[in-house]
Amino acid sequence: MKHCAGQIKYLIAIKELLDKGGTVRCVNISRHLGVSRPSVSKMLRCLVNSGLVRDDFCSSVELTEEGRKAVDEIFGIFNETYIFFRKFLKLPPDEAHDQAVTFITVFPQDTCERLKGIVQRTMNKNK
């Protein structure tokens, strides 16, 4: 991943909102992340400049092809990290989610990849 922590948090939020269905708007992201709408607009402009979000995000937020690839890459690590916090450390779902986001935005990518591998190997052994 070559994205900053803020971009990763927003891309996760966009993906989670898209998965719930319907149109993703700035106000939805604002509520989801607990940040102001001007903060959302500023970060969306950054995501547009990075080629991850379509330029016309005022009515709805849409990922570009590059944005979808970035989200897939992020969630490839996020999902395994979430499993680690949820199943291994037995944290409640919301706390596991927050810890997983923090982990993948703070730790180096190679550390995240190593944790992902450990979780996958452990889960495969338990099948």
mmCIF file of C-alpha atoms in Angstrom:
data_model
loop_
_atom_site.group_PDB
_atom_site.id
_atom_site.type_symbol
_atom_site.label_atom_id
_atom_site.label_comp_id
_atom_site.label_asym_id
_atom_site.label_seq_id
_atom_site.Cartn_x
_atom_site.Cartn_y
_atom_site.Cartn_z
ATOM 1 C CA MET A 1 0.000 0.000 0.000
ATOM 2 C CA LYS A 2 1.307 3.363 -0.907
ATOM 3 C CA HIS A 3 -1.447 5.372 0.692
ATOM 4 C CA CYS A 4 -1.325 7.552 3.775
ATOM 5 C CA ALA A 5 -3.253 6.678 6.936
ATOM 6 C CA GLY A 6 -5.990 9.214 6.178
ATOM 7 C CA GLN A 7 -6.547 7.856 2.686
ATOM 8 C CA ILE A 8 -6.767 4.322 4.021
ATOM 9 C CA LYS A 9 -9.343 5.318 6.657
ATOM 10 C CA TYR A 10 -11.497 7.078 4.071
ATOM 11 C CA LEU A 11 -11.219 4.237 1.552
ATOM 12 C CA ILE A 12 -12.288 1.779 4.258
ATOM 13 C CA ALA A 13 -15.241 4.021 5.124
ATOM 14 C CA ILE A 14 -16.276 4.351 1.472
ATOM 15 C CA LYS A 15 -16.098 0.566 0.975
ATOM 16 C CA GLU A 16 -18.107 -0.124 4.132
ATOM 17 C CA LEU A 17 -20.749 2.403 3.113
ATOM 18 C CA LEU A 18 -20.904 0.988 -0.420
ATOM 19 C CA ASP A 19 -21.356 -2.496 1.039
ATOM 20 C CA LYS A 20 -24.409 -1.258 2.960
ATOM 21 C CA GLY A 21 -25.950 -0.262 -0.380
ATOM 22 C CA GLY A 22 -27.182 2.964 -1.846
ATOM 23 C CA THR A 23 -25.358 6.135 -2.719
ATOM 24 C CA VAL A 24 -22.350 7.239 -0.706
ATOM 25 C CA ARG A 25 -22.375 10.958 -0.022
ATOM 26 C CA CYS A 26 -20.071 13.283 1.889
ATOM 27 C CA VAL A 27 -22.522 13.446 4.781
ATOM 28 C CA ASN A 28 -22.521 9.621 5.065
ATOM 29 C CA ILE A 29 -18.737 9.543 5.265
ATOM 30 C CA SER A 30 -18.790 12.399 7.776
ATOM 31 C CA ARG A 31 -21.140 10.489 10.074
ATOM 32 C CA HIS A 32 -19.358 7.175 9.576
ATOM 33 C CA LEU A 33 -15.972 8.607 10.541
ATOM 34 C CA GLY A 34 -17.190 11.249 13.004
ATOM 35 C CA VAL A 35 -15.486 14.091 11.164
ATOM 36 C CA SER A 36 -16.704 17.375 9.705
ATOM 37 C CA ARG A 37 -18.014 17.657 6.158
ATOM 38 C CA PRO A 38 -15.247 20.135 5.225
ATOM 39 C CA SER A 39 -12.717 17.500 6.353
ATOM 40 C CA VAL A 40 -14.431 14.939 4.139
ATOM 41 C CA SER A 41 -14.381 17.317 1.160
ATOM 42 C CA LYS A 42 -10.692 18.021 1.676
ATOM 43 C CA MET A 43 -9.793 14.328 1.827
ATOM 44 C CA LEU A 44 -12.023 13.492 -1.142
ATOM 45 C CA ARG A 45 -10.186 16.156 -3.147
ATOM 46 C CA CYS A 46 -6.932 14.420 -2.150
ATOM 47 C CA LEU A 47 -8.376 11.057 -3.229
ATOM 48 C CA VAL A 48 -9.448 12.607 -6.551
ATOM 49 C CA ASN A 49 -5.928 13.987 -7.064
ATOM 50 C CA SER A 50 -4.550 10.504 -6.342
ATOM 51 C CA GLY A 51 -6.890 8.999 -8.954
ATOM 52 C CA LEU A 52 -8.850 6.916 -6.423
ATOM 53 C CA VAL A 53 -12.221 8.730 -6.481
ATOM 54 C CA ARG A 54 -14.145 10.268 -9.385
ATOM 55 C CA ASP A 55 -13.944 14.034 -9.661
ATOM 56 C CA ASP A 56 -17.667 14.739 -9.259
ATOM 57 C CA PHE A 57 -18.079 13.650 -5.632
ATOM 58 C CA CYS A 58 -20.594 16.348 -4.635
ATOM 59 C CA SER A 59 -23.668 14.237 -5.387
ATOM 60 C CA SER A 60 -22.156 10.794 -4.810
ATOM 61 C CA VAL A 61 -18.742 9.313 -4.107
ATOM 62 C CA GLU A 62 -17.564 6.723 -6.614
ATOM 63 C CA LEU A 63 -14.277 4.861 -6.689
ATOM 64 C CA THR A 64 -12.254 4.782 -9.875
ATOM 65 C CA GLU A 65 -10.827 1.484 -11.153
ATOM 66 C CA GLU A 66 -7.581 2.365 -9.368
ATOM 67 C CA GLY A 67 -9.603 3.160 -6.239
ATOM 68 C CA ARG A 68 -11.314 -0.237 -6.366
ATOM 69 C CA LYS A 69 -7.927 -1.949 -6.697
ATOM 70 C CA ALA A 70 -6.615 0.040 -3.721
ATOM 71 C CA VAL A 71 -9.668 -0.933 -1.643
ATOM 72 C CA ASP A 72 -9.204 -4.607 -2.570
ATOM 73 C CA GLU A 73 -5.558 -4.418 -1.498
ATOM 74 C CA ILE A 74 -6.436 -2.638 1.758
ATOM 75 C CA PHE A 75 -9.212 -5.109 2.594
ATOM 76 C CA GLY A 76 -6.927 -8.032 1.808
ATOM 77 C CA ILE A 77 -4.939 -6.984 4.860
ATOM 78 C CA PHE A 78 -7.759 -5.396 6.873
ATOM 79 C CA ASN A 79 -9.932 -8.532 6.944
ATOM 80 C CA GLU A 80 -7.169 -10.748 8.318
ATOM 81 C CA THR A 81 -6.165 -8.086 10.827
ATOM 82 C CA TYR A 82 -9.774 -7.771 11.964
ATOM 83 C CA ILE A 83 -9.927 -11.550 12.427
ATOM 84 C CA PHE A 84 -6.796 -11.370 14.575
ATOM 85 C CA PHE A 85 -8.301 -8.764 16.898
ATOM 86 C CA ARG A 86 -11.763 -10.364 16.927
ATOM 87 C CA LYS A 87 -11.054 -14.086 17.142
ATOM 88 C CA PHE A 88 -7.552 -14.271 18.602
ATOM 89 C CA LEU A 89 -7.748 -11.376 21.062
ATOM 90 C CA LYS A 90 -11.531 -11.711 21.533
ATOM 91 C CA LEU A 91 -12.261 -7.998 21.213
ATOM 92 C CA PRO A 92 -15.843 -6.827 20.598
ATOM 93 C CA PRO A 93 -16.629 -6.175 16.893
ATOM 94 C CA ASP A 94 -16.423 -2.357 17.041
ATOM 95 C CA GLU A 95 -13.183 -2.395 19.007
ATOM 96 C CA ALA A 96 -11.683 -5.057 16.724
ATOM 97 C CA HIS A 97 -12.622 -2.895 13.728
ATOM 98 C CA ASP A 98 -11.033 0.232 15.216
ATOM 99 C CA GLN A 99 -7.893 -1.662 16.242
ATOM 100 C CA ALA A 100 -7.569 -3.221 12.781
ATOM 101 C CA VAL A 101 -7.825 0.197 11.127
ATOM 102 C CA THR A 102 -5.239 1.607 13.521
ATOM 103 C CA PHE A 103 -2.922 -1.348 12.949
ATOM 104 C CA ILE A 104 -2.929 -1.167 9.156
ATOM 105 C CA THR A 105 -2.510 2.611 9.160
ATOM 106 C CA VAL A 106 0.326 2.721 11.719
ATOM 107 C CA PHE A 107 2.413 -0.397 11.186
ATOM 108 C CA PRO A 108 4.610 -0.910 8.099
ATOM 109 C CA GLN A 109 3.069 -2.854 5.249
ATOM 110 C CA ASP A 110 5.487 -5.761 5.636
ATOM 111 C CA THR A 111 4.402 -6.179 9.281
ATOM 112 C CA CYS A 112 0.753 -6.149 8.190
ATOM 113 C CA GLU A 113 1.513 -8.751 5.526
ATOM 114 C CA ARG A 114 3.291 -10.939 8.084
ATOM 115 C CA LEU A 115 0.306 -10.772 10.456
ATOM 116 C CA LYS A 116 -1.992 -11.599 7.552
ATOM 117 C CA GLY A 117 0.099 -14.690 6.765
ATOM 118 C CA ILE A 118 0.119 -15.838 10.383
ATOM 119 C CA VAL A 119 -3.662 -15.474 10.656
ATOM 120 C CA GLN A 120 -4.218 -17.340 7.385
ATOM 121 C CA ARG A 121 -1.901 -20.215 8.381
ATOM 122 C CA THR A 122 -3.483 -20.485 11.829
ATOM 123 C CA MET A 123 -7.028 -20.418 10.462
ATOM 124 C CA ASN A 124 -6.136 -23.103 7.865
ATOM 125 C CA LYS A 125 -4.697 -25.346 10.611
ATOM 126 C CA ASN A 126 -7.921 -25.029 12.603
ATOM 127 C CA LYS A 127 -10.112 -26.230 9.718
#
